[in-house]
Structure formats: C-alpha cells, structure tokens
Coordinates of N, CA and C in Angstrom, one line a residue:
M1 N 57.1 -2.4 -3.9 CA 57.0 -3.5 -3.1 C 56.6 -3.3 -1.4
S2 N 56.7 -1.5 -1.2 CA 55.8 -1.4 -0.4 C 54.2 -1.2 -0.2
N3 N 53.8 -0.9 -1.6 CA 52.4 -1.5 -1.9 C 52.0 -2.1 -1.4
L4 N 53.2 -3.9 -1.6 CA 52.8 -5.2 -2.1 C 52.4 -5.1 -0.5
K5 N 53.3 -5.3 -0.1 CA 53.5 -5.6 1.9 C 51.8 -4.6 2.0
K6 N 51.1 -3.2 1.6 CA 50.4 -2.8 2.5 C 49.5 -3.1 2.1
D7 N 49.2 -4.0 0.5 CA 48.0 -5.1 0.2 C 47.8 -6.2 0.7
R8 N 48.5 -6.6 1.0 CA 48.8 -8.0 1.7 C 48.7 -7.8 3.2
E9 N 49.3 -6.7 3.6 CA 48.4 -6.6 5.6 C 47.1 -6.2 5.0
S10 N 46.7 -5.8 4.2 CA 45.1 -5.2 4.1 C 44.1 -6.6 4.3
S11 N 44.6 -6.8 3.3 CA 43.9 -8.2 3.0 C 44.2 -9.2 4.1
F12 N 45.1 -9.4 4.5 CA 45.4 -10.2 5.6 C 44.2 -9.8 7.3
E13 N 43.9 -8.5 7.1 CA 43.1 -8.0 8.0 C 41.7 -8.1 7.8
D14 N 41.2 -8.2 6.2 CA 40.0 -8.7 5.9 C 39.7 -9.6 5.6
G15 N 40.6 -10.9 6.2 CA 40.8 -12.0 6.2 C 40.4 -12.2 7.8
L16 N 41.3 -11.5 8.7 CA 40.4 -12.2 10.2 C 39.2 -11.4 9.9
A17 N 38.9 -10.3 9.0 CA 37.6 -9.5 9.5 C 36.6 -10.3 9.5
K18 N 36.5 -10.9 8.0 CA 35.3 -12.0 8.0 C 35.8 -13.2 8.7
M19 N 37.1 -13.9 9.5 CA 37.4 -14.6 9.8 C 35.8 -14.5 11.0
L20 N 36.3 -12.8 11.8 CA 35.7 -12.7 13.1 C 34.3 -12.9 13.2
I21 N 33.4 -12.0 11.9 CA 32.0 -12.1 11.2 C 31.8 -13.6 11.4
V22 N 32.2 -14.7 10.6 CA 31.7 -15.7 10.5 C 31.9 -16.4 11.8
S23 N 33.2 -16.4 13.0 CA 32.6 -16.8 13.7 C 31.8 -16.5 14.9
T24 N 31.4 -15.0 15.1 CA 31.0 -14.7 15.8 C 29.2 -14.8 16.1
N25 N 29.0 -14.8 13.6 CA 27.3 -15.8 13.8 C 27.3 -17.3 13.8
F26 N 28.5 -18.0 14.0 CA 28.1 -19.0 14.3 C 28.4 -19.5 15.9
A27 N 28.6 -18.7 16.7 CA 28.6 -18.8 18.4 C 27.2 -18.6 18.1
L28 N 26.9 -17.9 17.5 CA 25.6 -16.7 18.1 C 24.4 -17.9 18.0
E29 N 24.4 -18.5 16.4 CA 23.7 -19.5 16.0 C 23.7 -21.0 17.4
Q30 N 25.0 -21.3 17.5 CA 25.3 -22.1 18.8 C 24.4 -22.0 19.9
T31 N 24.4 -20.9 20.4 CA 24.3 -20.7 21.5 C 22.7 -20.1 21.5
G32 N 21.7 -20.2 20.3 CA 20.0 -19.8 19.8 C 20.2 -21.5 19.6
R33 N 20.4 -22.0 19.5 CA 20.2 -23.6 19.4 C 20.3 -24.5 21.0
A34 N 21.6 -23.8 21.2 CA 21.4 -24.4 23.3 C 19.6 -24.1 23.8
W35 N 20.2 -22.4 23.9 CA 18.4 -21.9 24.6 C 17.7 -23.0 23.6
T36 N 17.3 -22.4 23.0 CA 16.5 -23.1 22.4 C 15.8 -25.0 22.5
M37 N 17.1 -25.7 23.2 CA 17.0 -26.4 23.0 C 16.5 -26.4 25.1
M38 N 16.9 -25.6 25.3 CA 16.4 -25.4 27.1 C 15.5 -25.4 27.1
I39 N 15.3 -23.9 26.3 CA 13.3 -23.9 26.6 C 12.1 -24.2 25.8
G40 N 12.3 -24.8 24.5 CA 11.4 -25.7 23.9 C 10.7 -25.4 22.6
T41 N 10.0 -23.9 23.3 CA 8.7 -23.6 22.1 C 9.2 -23.3 20.9
E42 N 8.3 -23.5 20.3 CA 8.7 -22.8 18.6 C 8.6 -21.0 19.0
K43 N 7.6 -20.2 20.0 CA 7.5 -19.1 20.4 C 8.2 -18.1 20.1
R44 N 8.4 -19.3 21.4 CA 9.9 -18.3 22.4 C 11.3 -18.7 21.8
R45 N 12.1 -20.0 21.1 CA 12.4 -19.6 20.2 C 12.2 -18.6 19.4
K46 N 11.9 -18.7 18.3 CA 12.1 -17.1 17.5 C 12.0 -15.7 18.1
N47 N 10.9 -15.5 19.8 CA 11.9 -14.9 20.4 C 13.3 -13.8 20.5
L48 N 13.9 -15.7 20.7 CA 15.0 -15.7 21.3 C 16.2 -14.9 20.6
S49 N 16.4 -15.8 19.1 CA 16.3 -15.4 18.0 C 16.5 -14.2 17.8
N50 N 15.0 -13.4 17.5 CA 15.2 -12.4 17.3 C 15.5 -10.8 18.2
L51 N 16.0 -11.6 19.1 CA 16.6 -11.0 20.7 C 17.8 -11.2 20.6
I52 N 18.6 -12.3 20.1 CA 20.2 -12.2 20.0 C 20.1 -11.4 18.3
G53 N 19.2 -11.4 17.6 CA 20.1 -10.8 16.5 C 19.8 -9.0 16.6
L54 N 19.1 -8.8 17.7 CA 18.7 -7.5 17.9 C 20.0 -7.4 19.1
I55 N 20.4 -7.6 20.1 CA 21.7 -7.7 19.9 C 23.0 -7.4 19.8
Y56 N 22.5 -8.6 18.4 CA 24.2 -8.2 17.2 C 23.9 -7.0 16.8
I57 N 22.6 -7.0 16.3 CA 22.9 -5.8 15.3 C 22.5 -3.9 16.3
S58 N 22.5 -4.3 17.5 CA 22.8 -3.2 18.0 C 24.0 -3.1 18.0
S59 N 24.8 -4.3 18.7 CA 26.5 -3.5 18.4 C 26.9 -3.6 17.1
L60 N 26.5 -3.8 15.9 CA 27.1 -3.5 15.2 C 27.3 -2.1 14.5
I61 N 25.7 -1.3 15.1 CA 25.4 0.4 15.2 C 26.1 1.1 15.7
I62 N 26.2 0.3 17.3 CA 27.0 1.5 18.2 C 28.1 0.9 18.4
A63 N 29.1 0.1 18.3 CA 30.4 -0.2 17.9 C 31.8 1.1 16.9
P64 N 30.4 1.2 15.7 CA 31.9 2.2 14.7 C 31.5 3.4 15.6
P65 N 30.2 4.2 15.5 CA 30.6 5.5 15.9 C 31.4 6.1 17.4
V66 N 31.4 5.2 18.5 CA 32.1 4.7 19.6 C 33.6 4.5 19.4
Y67 N 34.4 3.5 18.8 CA 35.6 3.7 17.8 C 36.1 5.1 17.1
F68 N 35.1 5.7 16.7 CA 35.3 6.8 15.8 C 35.5 7.5 17.0
F69 N 34.8 8.0 18.0 CA 34.9 9.1 18.6 C 35.8 8.9 19.0
S70 N 36.6 7.6 20.3 CA 37.4 7.2 20.6 C 38.7 8.0 20.3
S71 N 39.0 7.4 18.6 CA 39.8 7.6 17.8 C 39.7 9.3 17.6
M72 N 39.7 9.9 17.9 CA 39.0 12.1 17.3 C 39.8 12.3 18.6
K73 N 39.2 11.7 19.7 CA 39.7 11.9 20.8 C 41.4 11.7 21.1
E74 N 41.9 10.6 20.7 CA 43.4 10.6 21.0 C 43.7 11.5 19.5
I75 N 43.5 11.2 18.2 CA 44.1 12.1 17.0 C 44.5 14.1 17.9
Y76 N 43.1 14.3 18.7 CA 43.4 15.7 19.3 C 44.2 16.2 20.3
H77 N 44.1 14.5 21.1 CA 45.1 14.7 22.2 C 46.4 14.7 21.1
S78 N 46.8 13.9 20.8 CA 48.1 14.4 19.7 C 48.2 15.8 19.2
Y79 N 47.7 16.1 18.2 CA 47.6 17.3 17.7 C 47.8 18.6 19.1
Q80 N 46.4 18.4 20.0 CA 47.2 19.3 21.1 C 48.5 19.0 21.8
T81 N 49.1 18.3 22.1 CA 50.5 17.8 22.8 C 51.0 18.0 21.5
T82 N 51.6 18.4 20.1 CA 52.3 18.4 19.3 C 52.3 19.9 19.3
N83 N 51.4 20.9 19.4 CA 50.5 21.8 19.3 C 51.4 22.9 20.4
Q84 N 51.5 22.1 21.6 CA 52.6 22.9 22.7 C 53.6 22.6 22.9
Y85 N 54.2 21.4 22.5 CA 55.5 21.4 21.8 C 56.3 22.0 20.7
I86 N 55.7 22.9 20.3 CA 56.2 23.8 19.0 C 55.9 24.7 19.1
K87 N 54.8 25.6 20.2 CA 54.1 26.6 20.9 C 56.3 26.7 21.5
E88 N 56.6 25.7 22.9 CA 57.3 25.8 23.5 C 58.8 25.7 22.5
N89 N 58.8 25.6 21.3 CA 60.6 25.7 20.8 C 60.4 26.8 20.4
V90 N 58.8 27.0 19.8 CA 59.5 28.9 19.0 C 59.7 30.0 20.1
K91 N 59.2 29.4 21.4 CA 59.7 30.4 22.7 C 60.6 30.3 22.9
N92 N 61.4 29.5 22.8 CA 62.7 28.8 23.3 C 63.4 29.0 22.1
T93 N 63.5 29.3 21.3 CA 64.2 29.9 20.1 C 64.1 30.7 20.1
A94 N 63.1 31.8 20.7 CA 63.0 33.6 20.0 C 64.2 34.2 21.1
N95 N 64.0 33.3 22.6 CA 64.8 33.1 24.0 C 66.0 33.5 23.4
H96 N 66.4 32.2 22.7 CA 68.4 32.6 22.4 C 68.0 33.3 21.2
L97 N 67.3 33.8 20.3 CA 67.7 34.8 19.4 C 68.0 36.5 20.1

C-alpha cells in the first residue's frame, strides 16, 4: 500500500516537473517573440534567441550542483547535531553509572 502511495507521489512530482519545464519553455519562447517584435531584425532576433537559450542552459547546468551541495551541507549539519547528541548521552549515562 505504501509503495503505491510512493509511486503516486513520484508520478505527481514527475508531472509537476514536466509542467514546469513546458511552462518555462513557453515563457522563454514568448519573451523571445516579444523582444524580437521590439528589436525587429532577424540577426538581432537570432542573437537574442541564442542569449536566452544560453541563460536557460546555464541555469540548468548551475542549479543541480548548487542544490546538491546545499543539501549535503544540511546532511552534514544533521550528522554533527546527532553525533553531539549521542556523545552527550553517552557521557551522561557514564556519569550515572
């Protein structure tokens, strides 16, 4: 039963991720079109499109390591807190004996 719930949650999260990617792509495309209408020329349009693509791809490259290292920092902090708690309990138990 719990596996079914986990599968539903993961498929829901996958759906949200796909929806976010599609909406981000749509927003970038519409932004690019709006800028090209204002700018006008084909060469500038292509340069702007390349710039938007570069910003989008660089965010995809930069975001995962940042998220990974921030989560590792949280895990390490949790480890330190737990380790300190265990040391204090061992010391208190030894004092009571």
